[in-house]
Short mmCIF file of C-alpha atoms in Angstrom, two decimals:
data_model
loop_
_atom_site.label_atom_id
_atom_site.label_comp_id
_atom_site.label_asym_id
_atom_site.label_seq_id
_atom_site.Cartn_x
_atom_site.Cartn_y
_atom_site.Cartn_z
CA UNK A 28 142.50 48.39 146.98
CA UNK A 29 140.49 45.63 145.40
CA UNK A 30 138.91 48.02 142.88
CA UNK A 31 142.30 49.44 141.81
CA UNK A 32 143.66 45.96 141.16
CA UNK A 33 140.62 45.14 139.03
CA UNK A 34 141.08 48.22 136.88
CA UNK A 35 144.80 47.62 136.38
CA UNK A 36 144.22 43.97 135.48
CA UNK A 37 141.64 44.89 132.87
CA UNK A 38 143.91 47.55 131.42
CA UNK A 39 146.68 44.99 131.04
CA UNK A 40 144.33 42.77 129.06
CA UNK A 41 143.67 45.70 126.78
CA UNK A 42 147.37 46.03 126.00
CA UNK A 43 147.42 42.45 124.73
CA UNK A 44 144.33 43.09 122.62
CA UNK A 45 145.79 46.26 121.15
CA UNK A 46 148.55 44.25 119.49
CA UNK A 47 146.06 42.76 117.04
CA UNK A 48 143.51 45.56 116.72
CA UNK A 49 145.24 48.83 117.56
CA UNK A 50 144.19 52.09 115.99
CA UNK A 51 146.13 52.40 112.79
CA UNK A 52 147.43 48.81 112.96
CA UNK A 53 146.34 45.51 111.44
CA UNK A 54 142.72 44.65 112.16
CA UNK A 55 140.56 41.56 111.69
CA UNK A 56 137.58 41.60 109.36
CA UNK A 57 133.91 40.78 109.88
CA UNK A 58 132.00 38.09 107.91
CA UNK A 59 131.29 40.54 105.08
CA UNK A 60 134.98 41.30 104.67
CA UNK A 61 134.74 44.77 106.26
CA UNK A 62 137.56 45.69 108.62
CA UNK A 63 136.66 45.49 112.29
CA UNK A 64 136.71 48.63 114.37
CA UNK A 65 139.65 49.02 116.77
CA UNK A 66 139.23 47.51 120.22
CA UNK A 67 137.64 44.23 119.14
CA UNK A 68 138.98 40.88 117.97
CA UNK A 69 137.41 37.50 117.38
CA UNK A 70 137.89 36.70 121.08
CA UNK A 71 137.89 39.97 123.06
CA UNK A 72 136.22 43.37 123.25
CA UNK A 73 137.31 46.48 125.17
CA UNK A 74 134.78 48.78 126.85
CA UNK A 75 135.54 51.85 128.95
CA UNK A 76 133.69 54.21 131.24
CA UNK A 77 134.15 57.40 133.26
CA UNK A 78 132.08 58.20 136.32
CA UNK A 79 132.40 59.59 139.85
CA UNK A 80 134.20 57.22 142.21
CA UNK A 81 135.04 60.15 144.50
CA UNK A 82 133.48 63.48 145.42
CA UNK A 83 129.85 64.36 146.17
CA UNK A 84 128.43 61.96 143.54
CA UNK A 85 130.64 59.00 144.49
CA UNK A 86 127.65 56.81 145.35
CA UNK A 87 127.10 56.40 141.61
CA UNK A 88 130.31 54.38 141.47
CA UNK A 89 127.97 51.48 142.28
CA UNK A 90 126.88 51.54 138.64
CA UNK A 91 130.36 50.61 137.45
CA UNK A 92 130.85 48.05 140.20
CA UNK A 93 127.60 46.34 139.17
CA UNK A 94 128.57 46.34 135.50
CA UNK A 95 131.98 44.92 136.34
CA UNK A 96 130.28 42.05 138.19
CA UNK A 97 127.86 41.37 135.30
CA UNK A 98 130.67 41.40 132.74
CA UNK A 99 132.97 39.22 134.86
CA UNK A 100 130.18 36.68 135.31
CA UNK A 101 129.56 36.68 131.55
CA UNK A 102 133.26 36.04 131.02
CA UNK A 103 133.25 33.23 133.60
CA UNK A 104 130.30 31.67 131.78
CA UNK A 105 132.33 31.51 128.59
CA UNK A 106 131.96 34.99 127.12
CA UNK A 107 129.38 36.73 124.97
CA UNK A 108 128.33 35.03 121.74
CA UNK A 109 127.40 37.60 119.10
CA UNK A 110 125.25 37.22 116.00
CA UNK A 111 128.42 37.12 113.88
CA UNK A 112 129.18 33.70 115.40
CA UNK A 113 132.12 34.88 117.51
CA UNK A 114 132.31 34.49 121.29
CA UNK A 115 134.21 37.24 123.08
CA UNK A 116 135.22 38.10 126.62
CA UNK A 117 134.84 41.67 127.85
CA UNK A 118 137.65 43.85 129.15
CA UNK A 119 135.99 46.69 131.06
CA UNK A 120 138.02 49.64 132.35
CA UNK A 121 136.51 52.57 134.23
CA UNK A 122 138.10 55.74 135.57
CA UNK A 123 137.17 58.28 138.23
CA UNK A 124 136.13 61.73 137.04
CA UNK A 125 134.68 63.10 140.30
CA UNK A 126 131.66 64.21 138.22
CA UNK A 127 133.81 66.88 136.54
CA UNK A 128 133.25 67.18 132.76
CA UNK A 129 136.84 68.22 132.06
CA UNK A 130 138.12 65.08 133.78
CA UNK A 131 135.63 62.99 131.84
CA UNK A 132 137.03 64.38 128.59
CA UNK A 133 140.57 63.49 129.70
CA UNK A 134 139.50 60.06 130.85
CA UNK A 135 137.89 59.04 127.58
CA UNK A 136 141.00 60.11 125.70
CA UNK A 137 143.01 57.84 127.99
CA UNK A 138 140.57 55.00 127.47
CA UNK A 139 140.91 55.36 123.70
CA UNK A 140 144.65 55.94 123.45
CA UNK A 141 145.87 53.71 126.29
CA UNK A 142 143.16 51.07 126.64
CA UNK A 143 142.07 50.89 123.00
CA UNK A 144 138.33 50.77 123.69
CA UNK A 145 135.79 49.67 121.10
CA UNK A 146 133.00 51.65 122.76
CA UNK A 147 132.36 53.65 125.88
CA UNK A 148 130.01 52.16 128.42
CA UNK A 149 128.60 53.90 131.47
CA UNK A 150 129.78 57.51 131.25
CA UNK A 151 127.85 59.34 133.98
CA UNK A 152 126.07 62.66 133.47
CA UNK A 153 124.87 64.78 130.57
CA UNK A 154 127.52 67.51 130.67
CA UNK A 155 130.22 64.91 131.21
CA UNK A 156 129.20 62.88 128.18
CA UNK A 157 128.81 65.87 125.90
CA UNK A 158 132.20 67.23 127.01
CA UNK A 159 133.76 64.05 125.61
CA UNK A 160 131.61 63.67 122.51
CA UNK A 161 133.53 65.81 120.01
CA UNK A 162 136.73 63.85 120.59
CA UNK A 163 134.93 60.50 120.55
CA UNK A 164 133.23 61.37 117.28
CA UNK A 165 136.65 62.15 115.78
CA UNK A 166 137.76 58.57 116.52
CA UNK A 167 134.36 56.97 115.75
CA UNK A 168 133.54 55.76 119.25
CA UNK A 169 129.95 55.96 120.56
CA UNK A 170 128.61 57.09 123.92
CA UNK A 171 126.39 54.17 124.92
CA UNK A 172 124.52 53.52 128.15
CA UNK A 173 125.22 57.04 129.39
CA UNK A 174 123.62 57.50 132.80
CA UNK A 175 121.39 60.43 131.88
CA UNK A 176 117.78 61.06 130.93
CA UNK A 177 118.48 64.46 129.39
CA UNK A 178 116.14 65.48 126.59
CA UNK A 179 119.21 66.74 124.73
CA UNK A 180 119.98 63.17 123.71
CA UNK A 181 116.60 62.83 122.01
CA UNK A 182 116.92 66.26 120.42
CA UNK A 183 120.29 65.24 118.94
CA UNK A 184 118.97 61.72 118.12
CA UNK A 185 122.21 60.30 116.75
CA UNK A 186 123.27 56.63 116.63
CA UNK A 187 126.36 57.38 118.73
CA UNK A 188 124.29 58.55 121.75
CA UNK A 189 122.22 56.26 123.95
CA UNK A 190 120.86 57.06 127.40
CA UNK A 191 120.55 54.44 130.12
CA UNK A 192 117.83 55.90 132.36
CA UNK A 193 114.30 57.22 131.84
CA UNK A 194 114.14 60.31 129.65
CA UNK A 195 113.13 63.33 131.73
CA UNK A 196 110.43 64.24 129.24
CA UNK A 197 109.02 60.71 129.54
CA UNK A 198 108.92 60.90 133.33
CA UNK A 199 107.17 64.28 133.22
CA UNK A 200 104.72 63.08 130.58
CA UNK A 201 103.66 60.05 132.65
CA UNK A 202 103.20 62.04 135.87
CA UNK A 203 101.37 64.85 134.08
CA UNK A 204 98.88 62.46 132.48
CA UNK A 205 98.09 60.92 135.86
CA UNK A 206 97.72 64.31 137.56
CA UNK A 207 95.39 65.60 134.85
CA UNK A 208 93.22 62.50 135.21
CA UNK A 209 93.02 62.77 139.00
CA UNK A 210 92.99 66.57 139.33
CA UNK A 211 92.20 68.23 135.99
CA UNK A 212 92.19 71.69 137.60
CA UNK A 213 95.26 71.08 139.76
CA UNK A 214 97.24 73.91 141.29
CA UNK A 215 100.80 72.64 141.11
CA UNK A 216 103.90 73.47 143.10
CA UNK A 217 107.30 72.13 142.12
CA UNK A 218 110.56 71.87 144.04
CA UNK A 219 113.56 71.50 141.75
CA UNK A 220 117.33 71.62 141.79
CA UNK A 221 119.00 74.77 140.52
CA UNK A 222 120.90 72.89 137.82
CA UNK A 223 120.39 71.41 134.37
CA UNK A 224 118.38 68.43 135.60
CA UNK A 225 116.02 70.59 137.65
CA UNK A 226 115.56 73.10 134.86
CA UNK A 227 114.81 70.26 132.42
CA UNK A 228 112.07 68.96 134.71
CA UNK A 229 110.57 72.42 135.22
CA UNK A 230 110.55 73.01 131.46
CA UNK A 231 108.96 69.61 130.80
CA UNK A 232 106.22 70.06 133.38
CA UNK A 233 105.50 73.60 132.19
CA UNK A 234 105.03 72.26 128.67
CA UNK A 235 102.97 69.29 129.87
CA UNK A 236 100.38 71.46 131.64
CA UNK A 237 100.24 74.22 129.03
CA UNK A 238 96.74 74.53 127.57
CA UNK A 239 95.14 72.36 130.26
CA UNK A 240 93.04 73.24 133.28
CA UNK A 241 96.04 72.64 135.55
CA UNK A 242 98.47 75.41 136.43
CA UNK A 243 101.92 75.63 138.02
CA UNK A 244 101.34 78.23 140.73
CA UNK A 245 104.79 78.08 142.35
CA UNK A 246 108.22 76.81 141.30
CA UNK A 247 110.85 76.78 144.03
CA UNK A 248 114.51 76.15 143.22
CA UNK A 249 117.20 75.17 145.70
CA UNK A 250 120.98 74.92 145.49
CA UNK A 251 122.75 71.63 146.17
CA UNK A 252 124.84 73.46 148.77
CA UNK A 253 121.73 74.47 150.76
CA UNK A 254 121.30 73.17 154.29
CA UNK A 255 117.58 72.50 153.89
CA UNK A 256 114.52 73.30 151.76
CA UNK A 257 112.21 74.41 154.57
CA UNK A 258 111.55 77.87 153.17
CA UNK A 259 110.75 76.45 149.74
CA UNK A 260 108.21 73.97 151.16
CA UNK A 261 106.52 76.72 153.18
CA UNK A 262 106.33 78.89 150.07
CA UNK A 263 104.80 76.03 148.07
CA UNK A 264 102.13 75.47 150.72
CA UNK A 265 101.37 79.20 150.91
CA UNK A 266 100.85 79.27 147.12
CA UNK A 267 97.71 77.18 147.50
CA UNK A 268 99.16 74.26 145.54
CA UNK A 269 97.25 71.00 145.90
CA UNK A 270 99.80 68.98 143.90
CA UNK A 271 103.45 68.83 144.94
CA UNK A 272 106.11 67.74 142.43
CA UNK A 273 109.04 66.82 144.69
CA UNK A 274 112.00 66.92 142.33
CA UNK A 275 114.70 67.17 144.90
CA UNK A 276 117.66 64.81 144.86
CA UNK A 277 119.45 62.80 147.50
CA UNK A 278 118.64 63.84 151.06
CA UNK A 279 116.48 66.74 149.85
CA UNK A 280 113.71 64.30 148.83
CA UNK A 281 112.97 62.96 152.33
CA UNK A 282 113.64 66.39 153.83
CA UNK A 283 110.89 67.87 151.63
CA UNK A 284 108.45 65.04 152.39
CA UNK A 285 109.08 65.43 156.13
CA UNK A 286 108.73 69.23 156.13
CA UNK A 287 105.44 69.10 154.20
CA UNK A 288 104.11 66.62 156.75
CA UNK A 289 105.30 68.70 159.71
CA UNK A 290 103.50 71.84 158.52
CA UNK A 291 100.30 69.99 157.75
CA UNK A 292 100.48 70.29 153.96
CA UNK A 293 98.93 67.19 152.39
CA UNK A 294 98.86 67.67 148.60
CA UNK A 295 98.92 64.90 146.03
CA UNK A 296 102.69 64.40 146.01
CA UNK A 297 104.87 62.96 143.24
CA UNK A 298 108.51 62.25 144.02
CA UNK A 299 111.10 61.93 141.29
CA UNK A 300 112.00 58.48 139.98
CA UNK A 301 115.54 59.12 141.21
CA UNK A 302 114.36 60.04 144.69
CA UNK A 303 111.72 57.37 145.18
CA UNK A 304 113.81 54.66 146.82
CA UNK A 305 112.24 53.26 149.99
CA UNK A 306 115.46 53.09 152.01
CA UNK A 307 116.99 56.42 150.98
CA UNK A 308 114.05 58.55 149.82
CA UNK A 309 111.07 57.53 151.94
CA UNK A 310 112.06 55.93 155.26
CA UNK A 311 114.29 58.87 156.31
CA UNK A 312 111.19 61.10 156.03
CA UNK A 313 109.20 58.78 158.28
CA UNK A 314 106.84 56.10 157.01
CA UNK A 315 103.72 58.03 158.06
CA UNK A 316 104.89 61.14 156.23
CA UNK A 317 105.77 59.20 153.08
CA UNK A 318 102.63 57.04 152.89
CA UNK A 319 100.57 58.01 149.86
CA UNK A 320 103.31 59.63 147.78
CA UNK A 321 103.43 58.72 144.10
CA UNK A 322 106.27 58.15 141.67
CA UNK A 323 106.97 57.06 138.09
CA UNK A 324 108.63 53.65 138.26
CA UNK A 325 110.54 51.36 135.93
CA UNK A 326 112.58 49.21 138.31
CA UNK A 327 111.71 47.08 141.30
CA UNK A 328 112.83 48.57 144.61
CA UNK A 329 115.02 45.99 146.37
CA UNK A 330 113.77 47.26 149.75
CA UNK A 331 110.18 46.41 148.77
CA UNK A 332 109.03 43.23 150.57
CA UNK A 333 106.38 42.38 147.97
CA UNK A 334 108.89 40.89 145.53
CA UNK A 335 109.89 37.83 147.59
CA UNK A 336 111.90 35.39 145.47
CA UNK A 337 111.48 37.72 142.47
CA UNK A 338 113.44 40.45 144.23
CA UNK A 339 116.49 41.36 142.16
CA UNK A 340 118.72 40.80 145.19
CA UNK A 341 117.56 37.16 145.19
CA UNK A 342 117.63 36.66 141.42
CA UNK A 343 121.11 38.15 141.08
CA UNK A 344 122.58 36.86 144.35
CA UNK A 345 125.44 35.19 142.46
CA UNK A 346 126.84 38.59 141.43
CA UNK A 347 128.12 39.12 144.97
CA UNK A 348 130.87 36.62 144.13
CA UNK A 349 132.26 39.07 141.58
CA UNK A 350 131.88 42.25 143.68
CA UNK A 351 131.95 41.09 147.31
CA UNK A 352 132.61 44.55 148.72
CA UNK A 353 129.27 45.93 147.48
CA UNK A 354 126.02 46.10 149.49
CA UNK A 355 123.90 43.86 147.28
CA UNK A 356 121.27 43.63 150.01
CA UNK A 357 120.36 47.34 150.11
CA UNK A 358 122.05 49.37 147.35
CA UNK A 359 119.38 50.03 144.72
CA UNK A 360 121.94 51.66 142.43
CA UNK A 361 123.65 48.30 141.98
CA UNK A 362 120.53 46.92 140.32
CA UNK A 363 120.16 49.96 138.12
CA UNK A 364 123.72 49.14 137.05
CA UNK A 365 122.82 45.48 136.53
CA UNK A 366 120.02 46.40 134.12
CA UNK A 367 122.28 48.79 132.23
CA UNK A 368 124.90 46.06 131.86
CA UNK A 369 122.28 43.51 130.77
CA UNK A 370 121.22 45.89 128.01
CA UNK A 371 124.83 46.24 126.87
CA UNK A 372 125.27 42.46 126.86
CA UNK A 373 122.14 42.11 124.73
CA UNK A 374 123.50 44.72 122.32
CA UNK A 375 126.80 42.83 122.06
CA UNK A 376 124.92 39.59 121.39
CA UNK A 377 122.97 41.24 118.58
CA UNK A 378 126.04 42.44 116.67
CA UNK A 379 126.14 40.95 113.18
CA UNK A 380 129.67 42.15 112.59
CA UNK A 381 132.61 43.66 114.44
CA UNK A 382 132.23 47.38 113.75
CA UNK A 383 131.00 50.25 115.88
CA UNK A 384 128.11 50.63 113.45
CA UNK A 385 127.06 47.03 114.17
CA UNK A 386 126.93 47.82 117.89
CA UNK A 387 124.99 51.06 117.35
CA UNK A 388 122.45 49.23 115.17
CA UNK A 389 122.06 46.46 117.71
CA UNK A 390 121.53 48.63 120.78
CA UNK A 391 118.80 50.56 118.95
CA UNK A 392 116.94 47.35 118.06
CA UNK A 393 116.53 45.42 121.31
CA UNK A 394 113.60 43.62 122.91
CA UNK A 395 114.53 42.81 126.48
CA UNK A 396 112.93 41.56 129.67
CA UNK A 397 114.71 41.63 133.03
CA UNK A 398 114.07 40.61 136.63
CA UNK A 399 115.07 44.17 137.58
CA UNK A 400 112.02 45.63 135.80
CA UNK A 401 108.61 45.87 137.44
CA UNK A 402 106.18 43.12 136.33
CA UNK A 403 104.64 43.79 132.95
CA UNK A 404 107.36 46.19 131.82
CA UNK A 405 109.88 45.48 129.07
CA UNK A 406 112.45 47.38 127.04
CA UNK A 407 112.02 47.79 123.30
CA UNK A 408 114.54 50.13 121.70
CA UNK A 409 114.40 51.73 118.27
CA UNK A 410 116.46 53.95 116.02
CA UNK A 411 114.17 56.93 116.60
CA UNK A 412 114.48 56.89 120.40
CA UNK A 413 117.69 57.57 122.32
CA UNK A 414 116.97 55.80 125.64
CA UNK A 415 116.64 52.27 126.95
CA UNK A 416 113.71 52.58 129.40
CA UNK A 417 110.65 52.66 127.16
CA UNK A 418 107.84 51.67 129.55
CA UNK A 419 106.83 52.89 133.01
CA UNK A 420 104.04 52.84 135.59
CA UNK A 421 102.61 55.18 138.21
CA UNK A 422 103.08 53.69 141.69
CA UNK A 423 102.05 54.74 145.19
CA UNK A 424 103.76 54.03 148.52
CA UNK A 425 101.33 52.31 150.91
CA UNK A 426 103.62 52.48 153.93
CA UNK A 427 105.45 49.29 153.04
CA UNK A 428 105.53 48.76 149.28
CA UNK A 429 105.27 50.59 145.99
CA UNK A 430 101.89 49.42 144.66
CA UNK A 431 100.49 50.13 141.22
CA UNK A 432 98.32 53.27 141.33
CA UNK A 433 97.16 52.99 137.73
CA UNK A 434 97.06 49.85 135.57
CA UNK A 435 98.27 51.81 132.54
CA UNK A 436 101.67 50.88 131.13
CA UNK A 437 102.94 54.11 129.65
CA UNK A 438 105.07 53.97 126.50
CA UNK A 439 107.78 56.56 125.94
CA UNK A 440 106.90 57.06 122.28
CA UNK A 441 103.38 58.06 123.23
CA UNK A 442 103.73 60.32 126.25
CA UNK A 443 107.09 62.12 126.06
CA UNK A 444 106.51 65.85 126.49
CA UNK A 445 107.00 67.67 123.19
CA UNK A 446 106.77 64.53 121.06
#
């Protein structure tokens, strides 16, 4: 009930804003005399998103709830002051698409035509974003902070597309470099989802090991509807693999870790960045089974005791005031959403005018540090790279914490597969 009221209230604000900057109506101008894009005035800006609040991917609704809290706090602190000298409050509306691309396409049309958005923020999923892109391009609205790491965004490399999580080719490039250093003649087995994400990871790892002494000896796919991945883990062990790339998702990550442990298979194991959360990815497998696994990390894990007062749940404890129904103590997705919203705020601050092009230029030229990032990591965006996370580390679970396994800070522009 609380969430519905928040969405309706924000939408009502957008109606007021549309009176002075509606599509096809009178619009303000920026300092250079150029007309502002629709959805923005000297005092307000409308953003809109579409993501799953229901259905099998509903847990990702936390991303929008976190952003709402960050934006509401910014508004309470007086708004966002941009480089054009104007201070604006944010009206953020998000709609449920159940992770269905067709619903995403309908939602963004509603956000444009009813809520008069200046930009999208926080559309979830590759197929969902691309299903909406043709229409959004026709009305000159960008897809920014899309929750995807799909290599398609980098292949397209257009100012109107910007991904909010680690590019899949970056993740594969980091893990592959580490594996080749530790086991140059590795025999590799990979577990992957039978969908676009899984196929992207398989393609990236195949390319990463091509021409090296390492070899993928078994690739086992599973369907999201499967009850377990036991047969796939047994097949991977029987292949003779001494490296296990665990690219399951959700409950399949700990299930795969646990099964490998139960059958006595002890390869060098890398779990996906998505699946490497202590509370949801490792502890359900059993601490003993999970000890020693590796992952590619960008963010601090809020369940990791090593962070103390630097834990994001301590640093951002005031956000609970703006989203009291959320589990700020344990939900790692909330802090992923916090970082994504911080990046958007920084992009809004960097705008030198009031057009979509000003926002696109700003978000591709950021230098940002955050308490959500692991120590030593920062974000530095550029016009030739379509994602926000630009640095990462290899980490290893020691039974309690994710500790640095390699002092190298990997840069996306140097290790992305195929670059």
